[in-house]
Amino acid sequence: MERLLQYIFDGLSLGSIYALLALGLVVVFRGTGHLNFAQGEMAMICTFFTWQFHAWGLPLVVSVLLGMVAGFALGAGVEVSLIRRVAKKSEAGVFVVSIAMFLGFNSLAGMIWGNLPPEEMPSLFPDEPDDFVKIFGAVWRYEYIGIMVVALLLMGLLFLLFARTKFGLAMRAVASNPESARLVGIPTGLVLASSWGIAAAMGALSGAMVGGLAGELTSLLMFTPFIYASASATLGGFDSPGGAVIAGLAIGVGEQLAAGYAPGWIGQELRLGVALVTIFVVLLFKPSGLFGSAKVERV
Amino acid sequence: MLKINQGSPQHWALRTLGIAIIALVVVWVPTQMSTSRIGQFSDAFVLIIAAMSLNLVLGFTGQISIGHSAFFGIGGYTAAILIKDHGWSPGYTFYAAAVVAFVVGCLIALPALRIKGIYLALVTLAVAVLFPTLVKWKKLAWLTDGAKGIDSVRYDELPEWPVLGELKGRDGRAVFAYWLAFLVLVITYLVCRGLVKSRFGRSLVAIRDNETAAAVMGVNLTATKVLVFGASAALCALAGVLSTLRTGVITPEGQYVTLLGSIVFLLIMVVGGAGTLWGPIVGGLVYVWLDNTTRGFGSESDGVIGFLFGWSDQSPATLILGLALVIIMFVAPYGLVGLIKRLWAKVVLVVPKPAGTSLSTTGK
Amino acid sequence: MSLLSITGLAAGYGPLEVLHGFDLEVNQGEIVVILGANGAGKTTTMRAVSGMIPRRGRVEFDGQDISTASPDSIVRLGIAQVPQGRGTFADLTVEDNMMAGAYVRRDDVQADLERWFEVFPRLRERRTQRAGSLSGGEQQMLAIARALMSRPRLLLCDEPSLGLAPLITQELFGVLQKLNAEEGLSILLVEQNANLALKVAHRVYLLETGNVVSTGSAAELAADDSIRKAYLGS
């Protein structure tokens, strides 16, 4: 019972990070119909920005916020300067460009910060060995609680933005019918750039939390979370923000349970396999995901 | 500017000259260059084969796979296991690897190709990440030796080829690996060329350009795509076999077995020229050249380059190629080959035959 | 006074030119109909006026040059378009659709919402339903109401009768005529159905392969034998 609770709790906490990243993927997909392959790498480089701000002496919270601002600028800049232009030429081109960004950001981070010894990344939350509470015998670390609360809070804010603000309405309108959105006077370019910006800013926050968990930064920081996020977005449905969040949490818990209860079988090596097999199975049986609308293009 | 009629004696002379130059270079490399240089060319050939296989899928059906590193790995592991555990002769492992990869490729393609766009990219992404994970899985360690991989994959006798006779102190194995890679490269090129120019190949291009129209014209979309994907996987596995035979090692974290491999293949194909037969060749040579010349920048170079890259020992090759990739997407959709063709067209213009005659001759 | 004035309008898609440079005018308070067969360039004209595609020539709205203006600034100036095929936001609710129509406005839009719900009571009944679940006629009403939410001075309607039952079409045209008569709303309407068009129009432009081939009052065109034969079938 304690073990189950422990796995569920750890899973929810990690899952909320996946959910945050997956939500970023969904926001971009709904706006432009693209999979931003470089979402994880953009988050990674923003985390290095955050680290740099902190290393310059700014408080960590301020550094994270600045990192998110940098992320927004990066995401919006990429959309305006690259994605939008390539998308006019070919759909495959967008994917190639996002691969190029994946490579570029990875290599850039390695070149700028890679020569230094592994960066110590402080956590946003208390993370000493005895920073936890015990509830029903399960260890609930403050850091995990903090991650979950912050991630859910940000997602809540985002849903408010979608549902209650004029800009959110514009984002939904662009996702639903870009042509008509332009006809009613919505500046679609601005909306799309903002979508990419918001996604990258959320990535920056999840990067800071993943970095805090790992305790150090490398250019590979966000690769695994990105895979989990892709699996979450696939499971939830690429056009369903709510689905992405639920699926992210579910995959977090599922991964913990699988790794915890079948250590001999799954173990540490195949943990990621849980996410990857999810992608296969979902695309095989229900390509639109659990909560997505069936707009998946079929041949 | 020179004007030449297609099929005229001058045109044939020009083509013969081109082939002669290429042949000269191909022979010159293993007889005149250092062993390490020969190894770099072999490496380039391997990458070219992999990029060609990817080109078959993306270039000719417009679909993207970033899962080809897994097929590369399947080829490499098949060869290593068969040679080490079962005492196979290296030559036969090519066939085995191709068959295994073809089957796996078709199995993956079946569900993946029913959907398209980002979903296909996702499935192939999952394949690329899953493969090294599976290889490391301890339940499969009896087969794959887990994380440590399989090493000292050796084969004993080298065949007595005349070209191998004059080694002049060079490593016979390196020269052999070079010629083997070249042979497979030529075969891959001919297979790709044959596919593209055949009726089957034209149906591929039909898919790329307009799926609905292709369906109306009676091209069996799913079967065609699955077969192409399988063939492409098989070709990529050949590259994996070559790589294992040359280095004698394959590990789950090997250079081209992880996702990075798929990205390198993609890079080579797009930079060289996606959808062109010569694109992967040019791209592969450029990639290996860049990778080798930029590797030591941080530690050795002075001046501007040393200043720019001085604070890192990481090779800027991937960054340079990443940037090149973006630039090419904007200015040269057919890559370096497209650029070369455009420049060449300013020097020599090959005037195509009148439509009537070419129609009557293509039927043969 | 001329509200919309177009001179030498040429536009198309990529290398393909669809409109070859014609003049067109909509006066304040007028219903002007563009009549033409499929492929004549009617929809392209609408898209060019709304700024959705690059165009050459001069387009003036209320004395202001909008030849190079962006779609959103054109909506802001007071031109709203009801696109062909309705173009509702299928997965948004009816109310959200209408609120999106008021995107360019900064003032309170609640009163307008109520007002158009009065005019189209069926939309009020369905205000929380997704637009995609509405019938064709309801969606057309929604598209018109959405356009009206921006308080336009000129309404562009691209074949509102397309795919609708005759009774519903009549109802819609009744509403448009009423808006024109009571509010002085100027309307530029594209139609294939000449009978319908000539009934509501003050003036008519006849478009053939990207050129205006004939223009005049509705009565004049209805009296023209060749036009009657070609477009009215009698």
PDB file of C-alpha atoms in Angstrom, chain B residues 98-188:
ATOM      1  CA  ALA B  98      18.995  -7.190 -45.275  1.00  0.00           C
ATOM      2  CA  VAL B  99      16.253  -9.777 -44.763  1.00  0.00           C
ATOM      3  CA  VAL B 100      15.901  -9.077 -41.032  1.00  0.00           C
ATOM      4  CA  ALA B 101      15.787  -5.311 -41.577  1.00  0.00           C
ATOM      5  CA  PHE B 102      13.345  -5.683 -44.462  1.00  0.00           C
ATOM      6  CA  VAL B 103      10.940  -7.654 -42.283  1.00  0.00           C
ATOM      7  CA  VAL B 104      11.270  -5.292 -39.317  1.00  0.00           C
ATOM      8  CA  GLY B 105      10.953  -2.294 -41.624  1.00  0.00           C
ATOM      9  CA  CYS B 106       7.744  -3.618 -43.169  1.00  0.00           C
ATOM     10  CA  LEU B 107       6.315  -4.403 -39.731  1.00  0.00           C
ATOM     11  CA  ILE B 108       6.984  -0.868 -38.553  1.00  0.00           C
ATOM     12  CA  ALA B 109       5.756   0.644 -41.763  1.00  0.00           C
ATOM     13  CA  LEU B 110       2.420  -1.165 -41.706  1.00  0.00           C
ATOM     14  CA  PRO B 111       0.859   0.869 -38.915  1.00  0.00           C
ATOM     15  CA  ALA B 112       3.055   3.914 -39.352  1.00  0.00           C
ATOM     16  CA  LEU B 113       2.274   4.548 -42.963  1.00  0.00           C
ATOM     17  CA  ARG B 114      -1.451   4.490 -42.549  1.00  0.00           C
ATOM     18  CA  ILE B 115      -1.016   7.841 -40.920  1.00  0.00           C
ATOM     19  CA  LYS B 116       1.240  10.642 -41.951  1.00  0.00           C
ATOM     20  CA  GLY B 117       2.770  13.921 -41.054  1.00  0.00           C
ATOM     21  CA  ILE B 118       3.941  14.307 -37.508  1.00  0.00           C
ATOM     22  CA  TYR B 119       2.612  10.896 -36.520  1.00  0.00           C
ATOM     23  CA  LEU B 120       4.990   9.068 -38.804  1.00  0.00           C
ATOM     24  CA  ALA B 121       7.792  11.219 -37.458  1.00  0.00           C
ATOM     25  CA  LEU B 122       6.737  10.236 -33.942  1.00  0.00           C
ATOM     26  CA  VAL B 123       6.694   6.516 -34.666  1.00  0.00           C
ATOM     27  CA  THR B 124      10.110   6.606 -36.273  1.00  0.00           C
ATOM     28  CA  LEU B 125      11.379   8.733 -33.400  1.00  0.00           C
ATOM     29  CA  ALA B 126      10.132   6.067 -31.012  1.00  0.00           C
ATOM     30  CA  VAL B 127      11.862   3.365 -33.077  1.00  0.00           C
ATOM     31  CA  ALA B 128      15.137   5.243 -33.019  1.00  0.00           C
ATOM     32  CA  VAL B 129      15.058   5.713 -29.254  1.00  0.00           C
ATOM     33  CA  LEU B 130      13.681   2.278 -28.501  1.00  0.00           C
ATOM     34  CA  PHE B 131      16.340   0.334 -30.385  1.00  0.00           C
ATOM     35  CA  PRO B 132      19.361   1.145 -28.193  1.00  0.00           C
ATOM     36  CA  THR B 133      17.152   0.757 -25.131  1.00  0.00           C
ATOM     37  CA  LEU B 134      16.100  -2.712 -26.218  1.00  0.00           C
ATOM     38  CA  VAL B 135      19.645  -3.734 -27.027  1.00  0.00           C
ATOM     39  CA  LYS B 136      20.713  -2.752 -23.514  1.00  0.00           C
ATOM     40  CA  TRP B 137      17.775  -4.547 -21.925  1.00  0.00           C
ATOM     41  CA  LYS B 138      19.092  -7.254 -19.645  1.00  0.00           C
ATOM     42  CA  LYS B 139      16.547  -9.794 -20.852  1.00  0.00           C
ATOM     43  CA  LEU B 140      18.247  -9.594 -24.236  1.00  0.00           C
ATOM     44  CA  ALA B 141      21.797  -9.579 -22.931  1.00  0.00           C
ATOM     45  CA  TRP B 142      22.287 -13.228 -23.962  1.00  0.00           C
ATOM     46  CA  LEU B 143      21.969 -12.041 -27.550  1.00  0.00           C
ATOM     47  CA  THR B 144      23.342  -8.515 -27.552  1.00  0.00           C
ATOM     48  CA  ASP B 145      25.803  -8.456 -24.639  1.00  0.00           C
ATOM     49  CA  GLY B 146      23.880  -5.540 -23.131  1.00  0.00           C
ATOM     50  CA  ALA B 147      25.376  -2.089 -22.752  1.00  0.00           C
ATOM     51  CA  LYS B 148      28.915  -3.177 -23.485  1.00  0.00           C
ATOM     52  CA  GLY B 149      28.072  -4.269 -27.027  1.00  0.00           C
ATOM     53  CA  ILE B 150      29.848  -6.805 -29.169  1.00  0.00           C
ATOM     54  CA  ASP B 151      33.499  -6.302 -29.967  1.00  0.00           C
ATOM     55  CA  SER B 152      36.328  -7.969 -31.853  1.00  0.00           C
ATOM     56  CA  VAL B 153      34.089  -9.074 -34.669  1.00  0.00           C
ATOM     57  CA  ARG B 154      36.842 -10.493 -36.847  1.00  0.00           C
ATOM     58  CA  TYR B 155      36.987 -12.289 -40.106  1.00  0.00           C
ATOM     59  CA  ASP B 156      40.130 -14.076 -41.082  1.00  0.00           C
ATOM     60  CA  GLU B 157      40.886 -14.488 -44.732  1.00  0.00           C
ATOM     61  CA  LEU B 158      40.951 -11.574 -47.064  1.00  0.00           C
ATOM     62  CA  PRO B 159      40.168 -12.531 -50.622  1.00  0.00           C
ATOM     63  CA  GLU B 160      43.054 -12.343 -53.072  1.00  0.00           C
ATOM     64  CA  TRP B 161      41.975  -9.346 -55.100  1.00  0.00           C
ATOM     65  CA  PRO B 162      44.480  -7.877 -57.495  1.00  0.00           C
ATOM     66  CA  VAL B 163      43.959  -4.384 -56.092  1.00  0.00           C
ATOM     67  CA  LEU B 164      44.852  -5.648 -52.662  1.00  0.00           C
ATOM     68  CA  GLY B 165      48.215  -6.839 -53.933  1.00  0.00           C
ATOM     69  CA  GLU B 166      50.004  -3.526 -53.835  1.00  0.00           C
ATOM     70  CA  LEU B 167      49.364  -2.415 -50.319  1.00  0.00           C
ATOM     71  CA  LYS B 168      52.772  -0.808 -49.798  1.00  0.00           C
ATOM     72  CA  GLY B 169      52.579  -1.152 -46.070  1.00  0.00           C
ATOM     73  CA  ARG B 170      48.960  -0.130 -45.735  1.00  0.00           C
ATOM     74  CA  ASP B 171      46.585  -2.017 -43.518  1.00  0.00           C
ATOM     75  CA  GLY B 172      45.119  -4.721 -45.716  1.00  0.00           C
ATOM     76  CA  ARG B 173      41.957  -4.826 -43.682  1.00  0.00           C
ATOM     77  CA  ALA B 174      41.348  -1.106 -44.169  1.00  0.00           C
ATOM     78  CA  VAL B 175      41.835  -1.404 -47.906  1.00  0.00           C
ATOM     79  CA  PHE B 176      39.547  -4.394 -48.030  1.00  0.00           C
ATOM     80  CA  ALA B 177      36.888  -2.588 -46.011  1.00  0.00           C
ATOM     81  CA  TYR B 178      37.205   0.337 -48.407  1.00  0.00           C
ATOM     82  CA  TRP B 179      36.579  -1.767 -51.487  1.00  0.00           C
ATOM     83  CA  LEU B 180      33.793  -3.668 -49.798  1.00  0.00           C
ATOM     84  CA  ALA B 181      32.068  -0.410 -48.844  1.00  0.00           C
ATOM     85  CA  PHE B 182      32.550   0.890 -52.359  1.00  0.00           C
ATOM     86  CA  LEU B 183      31.039  -2.248 -53.842  1.00  0.00           C
ATOM     87  CA  VAL B 184      27.962  -2.039 -51.625  1.00  0.00           C
ATOM     88  CA  LEU B 185      27.701   1.670 -52.385  1.00  0.00           C
ATOM     89  CA  VAL B 186      27.640   0.973 -56.118  1.00  0.00           C
ATOM     90  CA  ILE B 187      25.012  -1.716 -55.639  1.00  0.00           C
ATOM     91  CA  THR B 188      22.901   0.599 -53.471  1.00  0.00           C
TER      92      THR B 188
END
